Amino acid sequence: MNATGRSEDRGPGFAEAIAHPNIALAKYWGKRDDGDRLPAVPSLSVTLAGMLTRTRVRFDAALDAAELVIGGAQASVGATARVAALLDRVRSASGRLERARVESANDFPTASGLASSASAFAALAAAATAAAGLSWSAARVSDLARRSSVSAARSVLGGYVELPAGRAGDLELPALPVASSDHLDLRIVVAVTREGPKDIGSTEGMLHTTRTSPFYAAWVAHAPSLCARVRDAVLARDLEALGAAAEESALCMHASAIAAAPGLIYWTGATVEAIAEVRRLRARGLAAWATIDAGPHVKVITTPADEDAVTRAIAGVPGVLRTIATRPGPGATVVAGAPAER
Ligand code: PMV
């Protein structure tokens, strides 16, 4: 993380940070049943430019409890409690006693079911530690973010980022940098297939898969080799190998969820149509591979050269409502109120 702080602007106990969502090229799905939010499989993502969360944290002795405002509206009790848990960790690490008010806003529609917890908790971890006067490394901020949302650990860093699987007894598990955002200049075209929130959140969905899917054990056994293939392909700048491994990872993850009892099907007809179109594009010689998270949207991995043709084709698929253009981007950044020594 870097800091372009104007700390004198807002006084002590205040900081503002920005962070971006990420898309996993090798998916995380499932937690260990020991430890504090430790992933059962390694994952590798690319942090995106083009969508952004901005979060302000102010510690204030006048507050009795944590306050959370998202996009200008008071947040739910559940969302506030999840944020308060992160703030409690920051208060005990820094020795601060005051509660904090958090204001957060996305420049992309939060209700669209597109990943927002990753950028939200990455921005919150960066802003809260800075506001508390902690000069933590990106690794420590990443570990803090992971305890709120596993995928948020990856959004603390920019470019290509790996989060290893947790092991028994792990007390810390930060994401690690794999390559900078300009190492491999790919494009990801997001095909939005539904507006409105997803049915079953990822936390609940993966717990259900862990408990009931006969294919979950096979997923956990196979995921490390998929992640290694993605890592090798990123390092070798081999987009074809990367796309193939990323598509396999997404389909294996969804296969484990679909086999749960009752089956967890995140896809709609438009999801399947978009996957079919991606395969037709590939058959025509274009660079296009699909990945899908815990929702019906399809994210198409492509090259800068093929981005326009892929976007046109995907936008024309029945049920695709709109597309969002994204590319590799930076990690979480404290933009105001950074500790002086940063
Ligand atoms: O950490 P969460 O709850 O945002 O889970 C993320 C799960 C997936 O998006 C489906 C995969 C991933 O690795 O991001």
Short mmCIF file of C-alpha atoms in Angstrom, two decimals, residues 9-228:
data_model
loop_
_atom_site.label_atom_id
_atom_site.label_comp_id
_atom_site.label_asym_id
_atom_site.label_seq_id
_atom_site.Cartn_x
_atom_site.Cartn_y
_atom_site.Cartn_z
CA ASP A 9 -6.77 17.58 6.92
CA ARG A 10 -8.95 15.47 9.16
CA GLY A 11 -7.13 15.28 12.46
CA PRO A 12 -6.03 12.25 14.46
CA GLY A 13 -8.21 9.16 14.53
CA PHE A 14 -9.34 9.64 10.91
CA ALA A 15 -8.34 7.91 7.68
CA GLU A 16 -9.78 7.26 4.23
CA ALA A 17 -8.83 4.36 1.96
CA ILE A 18 -9.84 3.03 -1.44
CA ALA A 19 -9.79 -0.58 -2.64
CA HIS A 20 -10.95 -2.54 -5.68
CA PRO A 21 -12.76 -5.86 -6.11
CA ASN A 22 -10.83 -8.87 -7.36
CA ILE A 23 -11.78 -11.84 -9.50
CA ALA A 24 -10.41 -15.24 -8.55
CA LEU A 25 -8.77 -17.03 -11.48
CA ALA A 26 -8.28 -20.02 -9.15
CA LYS A 27 -11.32 -20.09 -6.86
CA TYR A 28 -11.58 -20.23 -3.10
CA TRP A 29 -14.62 -22.23 -1.96
CA GLY A 30 -14.75 -23.74 1.54
CA LYS A 31 -13.18 -23.04 4.90
CA ARG A 32 -11.26 -25.33 7.25
CA ASP A 33 -13.33 -26.29 10.26
CA ASP A 34 -10.57 -25.21 12.63
CA GLY A 35 -8.95 -21.77 12.82
CA ASP A 36 -10.36 -18.31 12.20
CA ARG A 37 -11.77 -18.09 8.67
CA LEU A 38 -8.97 -20.16 7.10
CA PRO A 39 -9.57 -21.18 3.47
CA ALA A 40 -9.43 -24.93 2.74
CA VAL A 41 -7.94 -24.33 -0.73
CA PRO A 42 -5.43 -21.87 -2.22
CA SER A 43 -6.79 -19.18 -4.52
CA LEU A 44 -5.23 -16.76 -7.00
CA SER A 45 -6.92 -13.58 -8.16
CA VAL A 46 -6.42 -10.42 -10.13
CA THR A 47 -7.32 -7.15 -8.45
CA LEU A 48 -9.36 -4.97 -10.80
CA ALA A 49 -9.25 -1.37 -11.87
CA GLY A 50 -12.56 0.16 -12.92
CA MET A 51 -14.66 -0.49 -9.79
CA LEU A 52 -13.88 1.06 -6.43
CA THR A 53 -14.89 1.21 -2.75
CA ARG A 54 -14.04 4.33 -0.74
CA THR A 55 -14.17 4.05 3.05
CA ARG A 56 -13.68 6.63 5.81
CA VAL A 57 -13.08 5.67 9.44
CA ARG A 58 -13.20 8.10 12.33
CA PHE A 59 -12.53 7.02 15.91
CA ASP A 60 -14.63 9.23 18.17
CA ALA A 61 -14.80 9.24 21.98
CA ALA A 62 -18.42 10.48 21.80
CA LEU A 63 -19.68 7.21 20.22
CA ASP A 64 -21.13 4.38 22.34
CA ALA A 65 -21.03 1.79 19.54
CA ALA A 66 -19.69 1.35 15.99
CA GLU A 67 -21.71 3.15 13.32
CA LEU A 68 -21.83 2.14 9.66
CA VAL A 69 -23.21 4.10 6.73
CA ILE A 70 -23.09 2.45 3.29
CA GLY A 71 -23.83 4.57 0.24
CA GLY A 72 -25.37 7.27 2.47
CA ALA A 73 -27.81 4.94 4.28
CA GLN A 74 -27.58 3.45 7.77
CA ALA A 75 -26.45 -0.18 7.42
CA SER A 76 -28.22 -3.23 8.86
CA VAL A 77 -27.45 -4.58 12.34
CA GLY A 78 -25.73 -7.62 10.79
CA ALA A 79 -23.47 -5.57 8.50
CA THR A 80 -22.62 -3.21 11.36
CA ALA A 81 -21.70 -6.15 13.63
CA ARG A 82 -19.36 -7.57 10.96
CA VAL A 83 -17.62 -4.19 10.65
CA ALA A 84 -17.51 -3.77 14.45
CA ALA A 85 -15.68 -7.11 14.76
CA LEU A 86 -12.87 -5.81 12.51
CA LEU A 87 -12.79 -2.50 14.42
CA ASP A 88 -12.52 -4.41 17.72
CA ARG A 89 -9.40 -6.18 16.43
CA VAL A 90 -7.90 -2.84 15.43
CA ARG A 91 -8.78 -1.31 18.81
CA SER A 92 -7.14 -4.12 20.73
CA ALA A 93 -4.00 -4.05 18.50
CA SER A 94 -3.63 -0.27 18.83
CA GLY A 95 -4.79 0.22 22.42
CA ARG A 96 -7.44 2.71 21.24
CA LEU A 97 -10.59 2.72 23.31
CA GLU A 98 -12.94 4.87 21.19
CA ARG A 99 -15.60 3.40 18.90
CA ALA A 100 -15.59 4.38 15.25
CA ARG A 101 -17.95 5.70 12.61
CA VAL A 102 -17.46 4.14 9.18
CA GLU A 103 -18.74 5.60 5.92
CA SER A 104 -18.36 3.49 2.81
CA ALA A 105 -19.48 3.87 -0.80
CA ASN A 106 -19.02 1.87 -3.99
CA ASP A 107 -18.85 3.45 -7.42
CA PHE A 108 -20.53 0.28 -8.78
CA PRO A 109 -24.01 -0.98 -7.86
CA THR A 110 -23.74 -2.81 -4.51
CA ALA A 111 -27.03 -4.60 -5.03
CA SER A 112 -25.95 -6.16 -8.33
CA GLY A 113 -24.54 -9.29 -6.71
CA LEU A 114 -21.08 -8.41 -8.01
CA ALA A 115 -18.30 -8.94 -5.49
CA SER A 116 -18.35 -6.06 -3.04
CA SER A 117 -17.24 -7.65 0.25
CA ALA A 118 -13.66 -7.99 -1.03
CA SER A 119 -13.18 -4.30 -1.81
CA ALA A 120 -15.27 -3.28 1.22
CA PHE A 121 -13.23 -5.16 3.82
CA ALA A 122 -9.90 -4.39 2.11
CA ALA A 123 -10.71 -0.66 2.20
CA LEU A 124 -12.00 -0.92 5.78
CA ALA A 125 -8.89 -2.78 7.02
CA ALA A 126 -6.61 -0.21 5.38
CA ALA A 127 -8.59 2.80 6.65
CA ALA A 128 -9.17 1.47 10.19
CA THR A 129 -5.51 0.57 10.82
CA ALA A 130 -4.36 3.94 9.47
CA ALA A 131 -6.97 5.83 11.53
CA ALA A 132 -5.81 3.97 14.65
CA GLY A 133 -2.22 5.07 13.96
CA LEU A 134 -0.97 1.57 13.09
CA SER A 135 1.73 1.50 10.38
CA TRP A 136 1.06 -2.07 9.36
CA SER A 137 2.57 -3.82 6.34
CA ALA A 138 0.24 -4.82 3.50
CA ALA A 139 0.61 -8.44 4.72
CA ARG A 140 -0.74 -7.60 8.17
CA VAL A 141 -3.60 -5.56 6.72
CA SER A 142 -4.36 -8.48 4.38
CA ASP A 143 -4.49 -10.93 7.31
CA LEU A 144 -6.86 -8.58 9.15
CA ALA A 145 -9.14 -8.27 6.10
CA ARG A 146 -9.18 -12.09 5.68
CA ARG A 147 -10.76 -12.50 9.12
CA SER A 148 -13.81 -10.59 7.81
CA SER A 149 -13.94 -11.87 4.22
CA VAL A 150 -11.43 -14.35 2.80
CA SER A 151 -11.47 -12.79 -0.68
CA ALA A 152 -10.80 -9.33 0.88
CA ALA A 153 -7.30 -10.52 1.88
CA ARG A 154 -6.48 -10.56 -1.85
CA SER A 155 -7.88 -7.07 -2.62
CA VAL A 156 -5.40 -5.49 -0.18
CA LEU A 157 -2.71 -6.20 -2.79
CA GLY A 158 -2.68 -5.10 -6.43
CA GLY A 159 -2.16 -7.16 -9.58
CA TYR A 160 -1.97 -10.95 -9.36
CA VAL A 161 -2.33 -12.20 -5.79
CA GLU A 162 -2.33 -15.64 -4.14
CA LEU A 163 -3.90 -16.61 -0.84
CA PRO A 164 -2.48 -19.98 0.25
CA ALA A 165 -4.70 -22.59 1.88
CA GLY A 166 -4.77 -22.41 5.67
CA ARG A 167 -2.99 -25.15 7.63
CA ALA A 168 -3.79 -26.52 11.08
CA GLY A 169 -2.56 -24.14 13.76
CA ASP A 170 -2.17 -21.13 11.41
CA LEU A 171 -2.57 -17.95 13.42
CA GLU A 172 -1.93 -15.60 10.49
CA LEU A 173 -2.56 -16.04 6.79
CA PRO A 174 -1.98 -13.04 4.51
CA ALA A 175 -2.27 -12.96 0.73
CA LEU A 176 1.00 -12.86 -1.20
CA PRO A 177 1.94 -10.93 -4.35
CA VAL A 178 2.46 -13.10 -7.45
CA ALA A 179 2.97 -10.47 -10.17
CA SER A 180 2.29 -6.77 -10.70
CA SER A 181 -0.77 -5.56 -12.60
CA ASP A 182 1.27 -4.78 -15.72
CA HIS A 183 3.01 -8.18 -15.78
CA LEU A 184 0.19 -9.68 -17.86
CA ASP A 185 -2.16 -7.24 -19.54
CA LEU A 186 -5.42 -9.14 -19.74
CA ARG A 187 -8.98 -7.83 -19.82
CA ILE A 188 -12.02 -9.13 -17.98
CA VAL A 189 -15.45 -8.39 -19.42
CA VAL A 190 -18.16 -8.80 -16.78
CA ALA A 191 -21.50 -9.94 -18.23
CA VAL A 192 -24.18 -8.81 -15.77
CA THR A 193 -27.09 -11.26 -16.04
CA ARG A 194 -29.28 -10.07 -13.17
CA GLU A 195 -29.73 -6.88 -11.16
CA GLY A 196 -30.42 -7.32 -7.46
CA PRO A 197 -28.69 -9.30 -4.71
CA LYS A 198 -27.78 -12.97 -5.03
CA ASP A 199 -29.95 -15.64 -3.36
CA ILE A 200 -27.40 -17.37 -1.14
CA GLY A 201 -24.26 -15.55 -0.03
CA SER A 202 -20.86 -17.16 -0.44
CA THR A 203 -20.35 -17.79 3.31
CA GLU A 204 -23.59 -19.75 3.58
CA GLY A 205 -23.18 -21.40 0.17
CA MET A 206 -19.74 -22.79 0.86
CA LEU A 207 -20.72 -24.01 4.32
CA HIS A 208 -23.64 -25.89 2.76
CA THR A 209 -21.27 -27.36 0.13
CA THR A 210 -18.74 -28.35 2.80
CA ARG A 211 -21.38 -30.12 4.85
CA THR A 212 -23.44 -31.85 2.19
CA SER A 213 -21.65 -32.19 -1.16
CA PRO A 214 -20.10 -35.59 -1.92
CA PHE A 215 -17.87 -33.74 -4.41
CA TYR A 216 -16.47 -31.29 -1.85
CA ALA A 217 -13.56 -33.60 -0.90
CA ALA A 218 -12.69 -33.99 -4.59
CA TRP A 219 -12.73 -30.19 -5.00
CA VAL A 220 -10.38 -29.71 -2.03
CA ALA A 221 -8.04 -32.40 -3.39
CA HIS A 222 -7.99 -30.94 -6.93
CA ALA A 223 -7.97 -27.16 -6.24
CA PRO A 224 -4.23 -26.89 -5.38
CA SER A 225 -3.17 -28.24 -8.80
CA LEU A 226 -5.56 -25.82 -10.54
CA CYS A 227 -4.11 -22.94 -8.51
CA ALA A 228 -0.55 -24.03 -9.38
#
